[in-house]
C-alpha atoms as a printed R data frame, in Angstrom:
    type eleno elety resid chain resno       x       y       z
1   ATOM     1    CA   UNK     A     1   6.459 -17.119  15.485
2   ATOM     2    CA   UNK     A     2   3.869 -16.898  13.117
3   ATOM     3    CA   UNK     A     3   3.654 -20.628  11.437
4   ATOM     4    CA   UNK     A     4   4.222 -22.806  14.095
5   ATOM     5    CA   UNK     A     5   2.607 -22.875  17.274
6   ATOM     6    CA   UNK     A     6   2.746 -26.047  19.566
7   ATOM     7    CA   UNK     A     7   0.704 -27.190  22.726
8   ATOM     8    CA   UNK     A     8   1.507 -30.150  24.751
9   ATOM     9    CA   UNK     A     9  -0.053 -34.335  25.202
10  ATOM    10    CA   UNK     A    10  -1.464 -35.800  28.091
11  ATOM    11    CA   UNK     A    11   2.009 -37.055  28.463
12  ATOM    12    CA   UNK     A    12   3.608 -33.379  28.344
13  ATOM    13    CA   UNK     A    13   5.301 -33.928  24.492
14  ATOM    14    CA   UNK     A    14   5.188 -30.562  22.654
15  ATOM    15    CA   UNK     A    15   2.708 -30.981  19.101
16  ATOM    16    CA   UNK     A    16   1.957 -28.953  16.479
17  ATOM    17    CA   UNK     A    17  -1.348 -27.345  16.000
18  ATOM    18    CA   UNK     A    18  -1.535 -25.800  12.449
19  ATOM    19    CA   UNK     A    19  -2.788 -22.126  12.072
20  ATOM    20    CA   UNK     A    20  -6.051 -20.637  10.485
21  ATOM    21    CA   UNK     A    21  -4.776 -19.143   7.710
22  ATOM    22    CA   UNK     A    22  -7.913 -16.556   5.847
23  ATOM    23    CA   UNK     A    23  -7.040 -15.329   2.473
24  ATOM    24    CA   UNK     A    24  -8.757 -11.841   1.877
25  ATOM    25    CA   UNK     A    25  -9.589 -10.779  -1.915
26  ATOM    26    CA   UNK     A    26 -11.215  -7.433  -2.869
27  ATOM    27    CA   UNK     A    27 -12.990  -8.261  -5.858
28  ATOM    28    CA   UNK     A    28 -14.190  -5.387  -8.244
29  ATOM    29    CA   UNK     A    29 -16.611  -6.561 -11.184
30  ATOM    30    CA   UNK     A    30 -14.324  -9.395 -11.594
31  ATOM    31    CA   UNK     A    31 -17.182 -11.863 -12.813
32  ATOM    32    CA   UNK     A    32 -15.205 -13.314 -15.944
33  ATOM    33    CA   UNK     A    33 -12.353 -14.462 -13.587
34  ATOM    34    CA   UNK     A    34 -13.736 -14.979 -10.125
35  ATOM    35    CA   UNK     A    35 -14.623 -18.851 -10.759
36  ATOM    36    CA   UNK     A    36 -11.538 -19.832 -12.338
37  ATOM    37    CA   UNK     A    37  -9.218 -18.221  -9.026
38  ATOM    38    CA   UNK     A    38 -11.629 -19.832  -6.638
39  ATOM    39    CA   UNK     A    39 -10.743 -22.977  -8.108
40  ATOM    40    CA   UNK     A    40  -7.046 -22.481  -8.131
41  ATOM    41    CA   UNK     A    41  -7.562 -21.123  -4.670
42  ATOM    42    CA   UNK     A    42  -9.661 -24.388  -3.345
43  ATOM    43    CA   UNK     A    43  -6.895 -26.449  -4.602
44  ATOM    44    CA   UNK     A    44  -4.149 -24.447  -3.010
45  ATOM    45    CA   UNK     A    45  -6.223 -24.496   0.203
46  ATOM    46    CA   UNK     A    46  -6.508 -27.871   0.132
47  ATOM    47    CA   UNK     A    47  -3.160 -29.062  -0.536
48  ATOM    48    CA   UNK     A    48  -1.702 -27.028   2.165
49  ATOM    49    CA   UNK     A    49  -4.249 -28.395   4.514
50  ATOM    50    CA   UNK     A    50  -3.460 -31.850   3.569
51  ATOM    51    CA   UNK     A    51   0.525 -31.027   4.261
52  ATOM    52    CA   UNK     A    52  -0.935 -29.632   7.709
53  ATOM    53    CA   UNK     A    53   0.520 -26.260   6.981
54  ATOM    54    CA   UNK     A    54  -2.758 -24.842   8.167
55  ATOM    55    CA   UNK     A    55  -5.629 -25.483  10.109
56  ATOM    56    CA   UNK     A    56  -9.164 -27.086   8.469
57  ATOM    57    CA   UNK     A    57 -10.698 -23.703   9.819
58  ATOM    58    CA   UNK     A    58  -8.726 -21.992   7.439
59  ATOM    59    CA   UNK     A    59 -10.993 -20.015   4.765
60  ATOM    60    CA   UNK     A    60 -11.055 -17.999   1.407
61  ATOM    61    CA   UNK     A    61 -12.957 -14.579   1.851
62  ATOM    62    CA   UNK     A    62 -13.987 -12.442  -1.485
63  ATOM    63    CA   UNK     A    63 -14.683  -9.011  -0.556
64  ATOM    64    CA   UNK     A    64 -17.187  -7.378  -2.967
65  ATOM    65    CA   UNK     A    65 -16.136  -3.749  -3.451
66  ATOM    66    CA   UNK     A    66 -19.474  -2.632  -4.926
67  ATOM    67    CA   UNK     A    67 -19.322  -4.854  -8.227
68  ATOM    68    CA   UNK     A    68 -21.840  -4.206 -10.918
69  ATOM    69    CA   UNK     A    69 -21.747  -6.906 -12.694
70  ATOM    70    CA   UNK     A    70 -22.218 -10.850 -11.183
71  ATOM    71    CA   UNK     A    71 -19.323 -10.870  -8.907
72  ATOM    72    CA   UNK     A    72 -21.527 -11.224  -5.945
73  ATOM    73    CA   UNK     A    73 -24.100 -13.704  -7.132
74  ATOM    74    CA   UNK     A    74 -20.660 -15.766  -8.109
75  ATOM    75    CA   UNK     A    75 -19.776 -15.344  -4.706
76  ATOM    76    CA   UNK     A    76 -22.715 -16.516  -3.461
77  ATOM    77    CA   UNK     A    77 -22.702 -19.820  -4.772
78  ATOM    78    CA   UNK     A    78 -19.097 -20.507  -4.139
79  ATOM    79    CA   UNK     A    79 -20.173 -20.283  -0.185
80  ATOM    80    CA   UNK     A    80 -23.628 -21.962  -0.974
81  ATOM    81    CA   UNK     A    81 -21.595 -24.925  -2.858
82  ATOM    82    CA   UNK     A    82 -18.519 -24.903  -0.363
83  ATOM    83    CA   UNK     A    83 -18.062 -22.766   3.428
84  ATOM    84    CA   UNK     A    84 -14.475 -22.621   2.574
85  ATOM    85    CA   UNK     A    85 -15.122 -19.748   0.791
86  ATOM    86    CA   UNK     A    86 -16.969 -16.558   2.285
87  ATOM    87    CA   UNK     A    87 -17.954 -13.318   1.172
88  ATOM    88    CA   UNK     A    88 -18.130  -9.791   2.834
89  ATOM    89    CA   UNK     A    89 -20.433  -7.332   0.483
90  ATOM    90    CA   UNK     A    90 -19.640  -3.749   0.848
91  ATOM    91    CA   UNK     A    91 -23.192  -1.365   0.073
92  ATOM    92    CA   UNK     A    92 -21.294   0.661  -2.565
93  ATOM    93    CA   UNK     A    93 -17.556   1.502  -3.962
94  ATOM    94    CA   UNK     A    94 -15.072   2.341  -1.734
95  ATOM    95    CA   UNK     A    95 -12.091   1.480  -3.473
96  ATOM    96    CA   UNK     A    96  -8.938  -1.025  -3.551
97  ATOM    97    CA   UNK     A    97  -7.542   0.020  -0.132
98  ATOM    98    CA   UNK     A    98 -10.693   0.374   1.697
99  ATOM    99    CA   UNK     A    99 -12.047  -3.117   0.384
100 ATOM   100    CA   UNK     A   100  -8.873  -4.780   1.489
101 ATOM   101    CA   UNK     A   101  -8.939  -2.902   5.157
102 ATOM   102    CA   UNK     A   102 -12.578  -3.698   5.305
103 ATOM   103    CA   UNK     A   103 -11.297  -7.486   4.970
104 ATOM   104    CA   UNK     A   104  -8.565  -7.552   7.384
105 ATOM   105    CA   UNK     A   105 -10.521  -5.973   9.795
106 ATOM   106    CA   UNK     A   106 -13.657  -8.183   9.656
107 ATOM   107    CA   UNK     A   107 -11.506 -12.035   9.689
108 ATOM   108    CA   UNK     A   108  -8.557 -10.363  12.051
109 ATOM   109    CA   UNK     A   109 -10.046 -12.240  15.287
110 ATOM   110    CA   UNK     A   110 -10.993 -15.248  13.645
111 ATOM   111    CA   UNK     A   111  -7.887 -15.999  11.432
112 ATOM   112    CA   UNK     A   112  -4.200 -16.396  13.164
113 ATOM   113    CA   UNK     A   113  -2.659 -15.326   9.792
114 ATOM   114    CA   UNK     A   114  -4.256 -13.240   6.691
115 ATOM   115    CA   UNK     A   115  -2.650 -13.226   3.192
116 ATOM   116    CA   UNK     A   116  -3.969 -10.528   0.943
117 ATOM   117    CA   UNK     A   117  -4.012 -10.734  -2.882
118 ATOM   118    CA   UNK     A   118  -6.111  -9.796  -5.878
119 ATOM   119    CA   UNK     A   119  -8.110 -11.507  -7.697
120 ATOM   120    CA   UNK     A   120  -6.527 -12.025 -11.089
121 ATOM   121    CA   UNK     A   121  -4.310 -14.234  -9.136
122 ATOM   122    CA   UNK     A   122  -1.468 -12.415 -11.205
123 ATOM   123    CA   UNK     A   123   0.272 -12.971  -7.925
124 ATOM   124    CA   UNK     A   124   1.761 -15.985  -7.963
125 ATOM   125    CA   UNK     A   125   0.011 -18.773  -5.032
126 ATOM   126    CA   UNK     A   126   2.586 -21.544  -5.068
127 ATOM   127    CA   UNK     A   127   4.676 -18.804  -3.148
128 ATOM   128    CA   UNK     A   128   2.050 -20.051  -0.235
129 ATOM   129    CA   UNK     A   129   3.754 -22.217   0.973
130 ATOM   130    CA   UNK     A   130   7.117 -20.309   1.445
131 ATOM   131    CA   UNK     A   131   5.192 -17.652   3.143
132 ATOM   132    CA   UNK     A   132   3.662 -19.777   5.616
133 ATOM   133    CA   UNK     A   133   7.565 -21.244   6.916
134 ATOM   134    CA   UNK     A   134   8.766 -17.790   7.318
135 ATOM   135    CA   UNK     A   135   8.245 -16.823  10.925
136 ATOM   136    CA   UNK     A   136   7.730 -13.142  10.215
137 ATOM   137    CA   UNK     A   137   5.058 -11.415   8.400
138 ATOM   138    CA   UNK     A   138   5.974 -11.680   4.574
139 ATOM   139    CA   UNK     A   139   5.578  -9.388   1.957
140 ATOM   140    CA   UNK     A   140   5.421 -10.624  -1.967
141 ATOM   141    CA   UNK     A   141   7.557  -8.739  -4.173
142 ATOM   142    CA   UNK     A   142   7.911  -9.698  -8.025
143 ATOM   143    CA   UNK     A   143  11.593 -10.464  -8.924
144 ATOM   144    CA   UNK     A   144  11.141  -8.270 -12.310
145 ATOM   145    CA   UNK     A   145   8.856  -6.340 -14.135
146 ATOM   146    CA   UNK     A   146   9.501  -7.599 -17.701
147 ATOM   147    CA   UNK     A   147   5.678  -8.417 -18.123
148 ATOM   148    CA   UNK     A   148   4.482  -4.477 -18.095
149 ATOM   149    CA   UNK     A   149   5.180  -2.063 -20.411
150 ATOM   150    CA   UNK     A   150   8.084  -0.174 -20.480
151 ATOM   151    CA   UNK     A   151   6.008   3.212 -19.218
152 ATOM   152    CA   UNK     A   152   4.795   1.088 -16.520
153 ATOM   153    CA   UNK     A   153   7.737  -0.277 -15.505
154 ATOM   154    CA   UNK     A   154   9.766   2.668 -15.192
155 ATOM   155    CA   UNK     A   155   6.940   4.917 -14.009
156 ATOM   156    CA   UNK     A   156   6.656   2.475 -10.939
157 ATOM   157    CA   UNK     A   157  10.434   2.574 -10.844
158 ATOM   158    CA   UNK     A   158   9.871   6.534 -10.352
159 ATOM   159    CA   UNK     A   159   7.582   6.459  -7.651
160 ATOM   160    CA   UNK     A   160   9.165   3.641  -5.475
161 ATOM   161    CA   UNK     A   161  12.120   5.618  -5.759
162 ATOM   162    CA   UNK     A   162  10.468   9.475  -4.966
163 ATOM   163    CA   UNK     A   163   8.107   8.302  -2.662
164 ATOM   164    CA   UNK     A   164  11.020   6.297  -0.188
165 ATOM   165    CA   UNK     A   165  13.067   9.668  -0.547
166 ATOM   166    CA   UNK     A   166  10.075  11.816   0.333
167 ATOM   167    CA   UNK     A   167   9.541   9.817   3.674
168 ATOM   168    CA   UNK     A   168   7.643   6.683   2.621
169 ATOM   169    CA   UNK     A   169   9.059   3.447   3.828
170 ATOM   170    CA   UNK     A   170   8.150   0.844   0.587
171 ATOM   171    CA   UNK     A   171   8.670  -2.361  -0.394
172 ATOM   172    CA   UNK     A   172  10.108  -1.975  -4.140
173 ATOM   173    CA   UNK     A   173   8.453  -3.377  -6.122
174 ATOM   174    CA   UNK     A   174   5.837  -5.159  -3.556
175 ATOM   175    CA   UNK     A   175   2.072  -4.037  -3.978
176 ATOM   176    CA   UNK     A   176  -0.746  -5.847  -1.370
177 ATOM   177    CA   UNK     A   177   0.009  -9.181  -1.876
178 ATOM   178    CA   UNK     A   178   1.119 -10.129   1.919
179 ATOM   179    CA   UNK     A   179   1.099 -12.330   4.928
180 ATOM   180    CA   UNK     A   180   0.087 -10.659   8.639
181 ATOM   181    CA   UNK     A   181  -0.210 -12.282  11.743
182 ATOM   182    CA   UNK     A   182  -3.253 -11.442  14.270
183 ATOM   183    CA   UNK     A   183  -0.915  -9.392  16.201
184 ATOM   184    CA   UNK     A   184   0.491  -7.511  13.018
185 ATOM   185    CA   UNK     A   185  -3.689  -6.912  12.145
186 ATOM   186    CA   UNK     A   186  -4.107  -5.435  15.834
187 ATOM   187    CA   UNK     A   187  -1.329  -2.994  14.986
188 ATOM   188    CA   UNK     A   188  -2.856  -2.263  11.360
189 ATOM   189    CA   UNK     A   189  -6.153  -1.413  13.511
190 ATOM   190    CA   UNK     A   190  -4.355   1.482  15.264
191 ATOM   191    CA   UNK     A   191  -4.012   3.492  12.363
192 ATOM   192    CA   UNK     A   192  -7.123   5.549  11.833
193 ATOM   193    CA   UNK     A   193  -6.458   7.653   8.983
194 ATOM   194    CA   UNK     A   194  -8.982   7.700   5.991
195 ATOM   195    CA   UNK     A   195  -6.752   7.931   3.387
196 ATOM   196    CA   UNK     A   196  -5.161   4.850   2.940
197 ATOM   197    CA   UNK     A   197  -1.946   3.652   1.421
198 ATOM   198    CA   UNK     A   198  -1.896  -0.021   2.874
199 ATOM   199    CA   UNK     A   199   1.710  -0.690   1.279
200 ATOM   200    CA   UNK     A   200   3.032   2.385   3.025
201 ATOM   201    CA   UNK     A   201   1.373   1.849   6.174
202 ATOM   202    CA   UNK     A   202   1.968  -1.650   6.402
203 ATOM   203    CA   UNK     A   203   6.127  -0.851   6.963
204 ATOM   204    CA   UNK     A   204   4.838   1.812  10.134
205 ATOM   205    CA   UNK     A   205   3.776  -1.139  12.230
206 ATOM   206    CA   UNK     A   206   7.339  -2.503  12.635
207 ATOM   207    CA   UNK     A   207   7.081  -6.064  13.474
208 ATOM   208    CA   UNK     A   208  10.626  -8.362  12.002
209 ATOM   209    CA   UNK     A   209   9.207  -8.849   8.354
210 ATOM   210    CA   UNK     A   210  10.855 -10.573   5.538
211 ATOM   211    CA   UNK     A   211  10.984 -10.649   1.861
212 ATOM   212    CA   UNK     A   212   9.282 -13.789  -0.497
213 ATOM   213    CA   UNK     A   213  10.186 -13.343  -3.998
214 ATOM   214    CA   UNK     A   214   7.926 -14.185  -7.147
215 ATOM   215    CA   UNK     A   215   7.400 -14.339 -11.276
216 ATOM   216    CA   UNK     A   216   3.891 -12.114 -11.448
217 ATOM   217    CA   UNK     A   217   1.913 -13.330 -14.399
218 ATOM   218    CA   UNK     A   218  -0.343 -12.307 -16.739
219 ATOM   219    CA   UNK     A   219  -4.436 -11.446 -15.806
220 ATOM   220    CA   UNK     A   220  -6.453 -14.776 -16.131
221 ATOM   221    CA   UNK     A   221  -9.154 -12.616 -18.043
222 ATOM   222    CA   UNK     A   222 -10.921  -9.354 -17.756
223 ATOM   223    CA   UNK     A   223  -9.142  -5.584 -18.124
224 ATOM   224    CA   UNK     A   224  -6.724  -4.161 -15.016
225 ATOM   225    CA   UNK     A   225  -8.710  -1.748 -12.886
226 ATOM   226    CA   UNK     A   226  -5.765   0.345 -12.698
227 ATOM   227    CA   UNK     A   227  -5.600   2.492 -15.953
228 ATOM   228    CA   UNK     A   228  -2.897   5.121 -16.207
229 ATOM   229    CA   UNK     A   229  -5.618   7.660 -14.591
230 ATOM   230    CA   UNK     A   230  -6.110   5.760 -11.569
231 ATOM   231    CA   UNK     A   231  -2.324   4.831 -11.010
232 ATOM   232    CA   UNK     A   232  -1.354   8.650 -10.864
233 ATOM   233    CA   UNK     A   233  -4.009   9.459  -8.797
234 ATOM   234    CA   UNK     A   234  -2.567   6.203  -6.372
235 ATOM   235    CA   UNK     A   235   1.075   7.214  -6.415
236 ATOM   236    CA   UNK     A   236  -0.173  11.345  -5.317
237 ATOM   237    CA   UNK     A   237  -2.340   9.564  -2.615
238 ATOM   238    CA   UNK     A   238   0.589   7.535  -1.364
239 ATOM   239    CA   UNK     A   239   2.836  10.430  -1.248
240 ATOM   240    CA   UNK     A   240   0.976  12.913   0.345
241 ATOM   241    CA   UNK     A   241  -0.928  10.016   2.917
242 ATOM   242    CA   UNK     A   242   2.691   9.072   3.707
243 ATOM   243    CA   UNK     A   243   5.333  12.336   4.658
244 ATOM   244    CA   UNK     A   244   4.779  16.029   4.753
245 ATOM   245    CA   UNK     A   245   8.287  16.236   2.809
246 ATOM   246    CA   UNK     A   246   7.017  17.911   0.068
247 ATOM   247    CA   UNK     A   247   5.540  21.359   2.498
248 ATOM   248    CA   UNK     A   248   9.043  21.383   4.042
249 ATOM   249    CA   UNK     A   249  10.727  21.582   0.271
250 ATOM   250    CA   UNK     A   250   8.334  24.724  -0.485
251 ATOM   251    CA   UNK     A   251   9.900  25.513   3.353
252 ATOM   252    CA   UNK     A   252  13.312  25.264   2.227
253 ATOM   253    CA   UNK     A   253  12.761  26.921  -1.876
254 ATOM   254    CA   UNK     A   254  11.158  29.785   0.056
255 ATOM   255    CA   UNK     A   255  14.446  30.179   2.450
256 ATOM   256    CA   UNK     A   256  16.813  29.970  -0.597
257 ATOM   257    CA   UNK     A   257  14.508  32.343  -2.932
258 ATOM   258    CA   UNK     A   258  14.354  34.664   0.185
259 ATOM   259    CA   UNK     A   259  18.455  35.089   0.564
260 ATOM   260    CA   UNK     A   260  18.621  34.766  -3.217
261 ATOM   261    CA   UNK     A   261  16.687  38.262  -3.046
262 ATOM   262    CA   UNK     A   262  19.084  39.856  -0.402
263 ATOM   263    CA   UNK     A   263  21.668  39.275  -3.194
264 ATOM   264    CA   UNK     A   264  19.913  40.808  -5.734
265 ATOM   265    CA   UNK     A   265  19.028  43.893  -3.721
266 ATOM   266    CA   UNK     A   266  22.392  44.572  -2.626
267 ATOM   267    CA   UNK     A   267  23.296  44.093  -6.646
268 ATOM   268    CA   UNK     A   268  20.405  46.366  -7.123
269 ATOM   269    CA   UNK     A   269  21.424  49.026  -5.086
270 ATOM   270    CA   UNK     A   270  25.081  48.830  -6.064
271 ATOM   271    CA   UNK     A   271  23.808  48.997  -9.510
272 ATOM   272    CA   UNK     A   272  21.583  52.219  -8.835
273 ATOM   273    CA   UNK     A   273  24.581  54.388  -7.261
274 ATOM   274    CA   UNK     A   274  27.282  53.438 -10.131
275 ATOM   275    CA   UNK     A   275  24.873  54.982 -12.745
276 ATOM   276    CA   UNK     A   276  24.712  51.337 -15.142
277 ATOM   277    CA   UNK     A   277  20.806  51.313 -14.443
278 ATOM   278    CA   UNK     A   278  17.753  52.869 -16.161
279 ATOM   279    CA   UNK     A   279  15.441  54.636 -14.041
280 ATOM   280    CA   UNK     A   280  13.028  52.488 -12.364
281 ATOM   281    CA   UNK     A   281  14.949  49.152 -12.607
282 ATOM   282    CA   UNK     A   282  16.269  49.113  -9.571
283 ATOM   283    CA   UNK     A   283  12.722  49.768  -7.569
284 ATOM   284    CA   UNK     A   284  11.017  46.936  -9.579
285 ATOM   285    CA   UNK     A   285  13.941  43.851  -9.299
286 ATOM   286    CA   UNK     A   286  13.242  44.531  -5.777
287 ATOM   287    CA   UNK     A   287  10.339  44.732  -5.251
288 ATOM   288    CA   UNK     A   288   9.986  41.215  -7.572
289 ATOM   289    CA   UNK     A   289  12.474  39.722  -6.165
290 ATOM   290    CA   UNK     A   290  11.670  40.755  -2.463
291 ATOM   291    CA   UNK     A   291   8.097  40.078  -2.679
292 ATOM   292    CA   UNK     A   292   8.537  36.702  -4.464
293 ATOM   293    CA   UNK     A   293  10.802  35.346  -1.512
294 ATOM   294    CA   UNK     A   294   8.711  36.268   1.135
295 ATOM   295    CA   UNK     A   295   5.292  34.854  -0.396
296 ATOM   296    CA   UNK     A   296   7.543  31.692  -0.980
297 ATOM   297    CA   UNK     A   297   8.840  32.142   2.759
298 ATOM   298    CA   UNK     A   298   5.208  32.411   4.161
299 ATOM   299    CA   UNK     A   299   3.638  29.556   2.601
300 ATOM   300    CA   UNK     A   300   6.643  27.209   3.880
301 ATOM   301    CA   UNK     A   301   5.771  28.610   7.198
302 ATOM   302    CA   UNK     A   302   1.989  27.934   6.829
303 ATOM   303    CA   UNK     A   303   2.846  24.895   5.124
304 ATOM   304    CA   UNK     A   304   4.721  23.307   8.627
305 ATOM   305    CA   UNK     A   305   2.143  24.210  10.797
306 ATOM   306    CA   UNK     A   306  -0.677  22.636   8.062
307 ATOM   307    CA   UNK     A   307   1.651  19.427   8.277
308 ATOM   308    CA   UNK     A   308   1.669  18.876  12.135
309 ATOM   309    CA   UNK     A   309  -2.009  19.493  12.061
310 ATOM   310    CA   UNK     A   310  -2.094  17.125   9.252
311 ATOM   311    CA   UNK     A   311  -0.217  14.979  11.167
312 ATOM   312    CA   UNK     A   312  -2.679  15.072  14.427
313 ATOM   313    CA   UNK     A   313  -5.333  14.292  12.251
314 ATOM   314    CA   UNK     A   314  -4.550  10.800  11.129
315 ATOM   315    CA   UNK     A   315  -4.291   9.686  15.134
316 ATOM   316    CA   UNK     A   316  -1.460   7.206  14.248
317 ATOM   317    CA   UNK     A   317  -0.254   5.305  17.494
318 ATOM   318    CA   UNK     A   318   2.857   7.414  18.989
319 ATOM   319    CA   UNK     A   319   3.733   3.552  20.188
């Protein structure tokens, strides 16, 4: 269970005891929104406090991925004015994925559940409450895309779909907006690689998970930090971080190329001895052909033994 938990009276009758519920926000130079969501946010934390869905403990933490502009002076005086917010200040840019870890890691033993989500609040936070009466760890996914561009929405389309066939286990359509229990943040902490792709990794820990469904809407202000540039550079990092698939296809090109080249020597040779062949043509489509396979052949070899070590270096649990 991940909502309810219940202790018993002084006359043995089971009660509930709401659960501290932190919200973690990686916040890059986000200074024309940041004031506006933590109000939204303060009312949403209230309201669900008031319906005892969660605990008074509960909190709101930004986490300041090295902003340059006011985002952390904002921050600040949100906690100054009101300790249901909080703020974790990281010394420089590390990026979307490592801000976010760098979140769930810190509140993981003080929170019994964590929902991530940016701070445009483009994710949608009257979902909340359907979240919290799930009992498994929920994952937000946007019912359409009919908000982004047509390149956008098709390009994610395209990567959903190659990166789940190259080995990835994703979410369509679901990017980091998601609820995790203690125990599901204890199995997050297990995973030690430095390259991270949260919304692949996520999937790896296994726990019963289920699926809350939402309208995304448009940026409250300021410009997405995820220009075209940075969102191909993403989708290469979550392929790669996630399967070795793509080594074992050079693997298997370098097989095929390699009997393709048999063929072409045998029609080669046959070639040479009826006489249809000018002199020399037979040496050189073998030698092309022959030389070309086996290059292709080698690197697929080097290329499995690169992946295991590959593998052994990101020290995921084998359990």
């Amino acid at each position: 269970m991940i909502i309810s938990k219940y202790d018993t009276d002084i006359s043995g009758r089971m009660i509930y005891m709401a659960k501290i519920l932190y919200l973690v926000i990686p916040c890059y130079n986000e200074e024309e929104v940041l004031a506006d969501t933590a109000g939204k946010l303060d009312k949403k934390m209230k309201e669900l406090m008031a319906e005892g869905l969660i605990d008074v403990k509960s909190r709101i933490i930004f986490v300041n991925d090295g902003s340059m502009d006011l985002t952390w002076k904002i921050i600040e005086d949100l906690h100054n004015k009101d300790t249901l917010f909080g703020g974790i200040n990281l010394t420089r840019n590390r990026g979307h994925q490592n801000a976010l870890l760098a979140g769930l890691m810190t509140v993981k033993d003080d929170a019994d559940i964590v929902i991530s989500l940016d701070a445009d609040l483009q994710d949608d936070i009257n979902v909340f409450d359907e979240m919290l009466r799930k009992n498994n760890e929920g994952y937000g996914v946007r019912n359409d895309r009919k908000k982004d561009s047509f390149f956008k929405r098709h390009t994610a389309q395209m990567f959903y779909k190659l990166t789940n066939k190259l080995g990835g286990d994703l979410i369509y359509n679901h990017a980091d907006f998601r609820l995790m229990s203690r125990r599901a943040l204890e199995g997050l902490a297990q995973f030690e690689e430095v390259n991270l792709f949260l919304r692949g990794i996520v999937p790896l820990i296994g726990y019963p998970s289920t699926i809350v469904e939402y309208e995304r809407k448009e940026r409250l202000a300021g410009k997405s930090k995820y220009p075209l540039r940075k969102m191909m550079s993403f989708a290469i990092e979550g392929i790669t971080s996630l399967s070795i698939k793509p080594m074992r296809f050079v693997t298997g090109m370098g097989i095929f190329v390699f009997l393709v080249s048999i063929a072409m020597m045998i029609y080669a040779f046959v070639s040479y001895f009826t006489g249809r062949v000018v002199a020399g043509w037979t040496s050189i489509l073998i030698s092309v052909w022959a030389i070309g396979g086996m290059v292709l052949l080698g690197l697929g070899i080097v290329g499995s033994y690169i992946g295991k070590i590959y593998l052994e270096t990101k020290k995921r649990p084998r359990y």
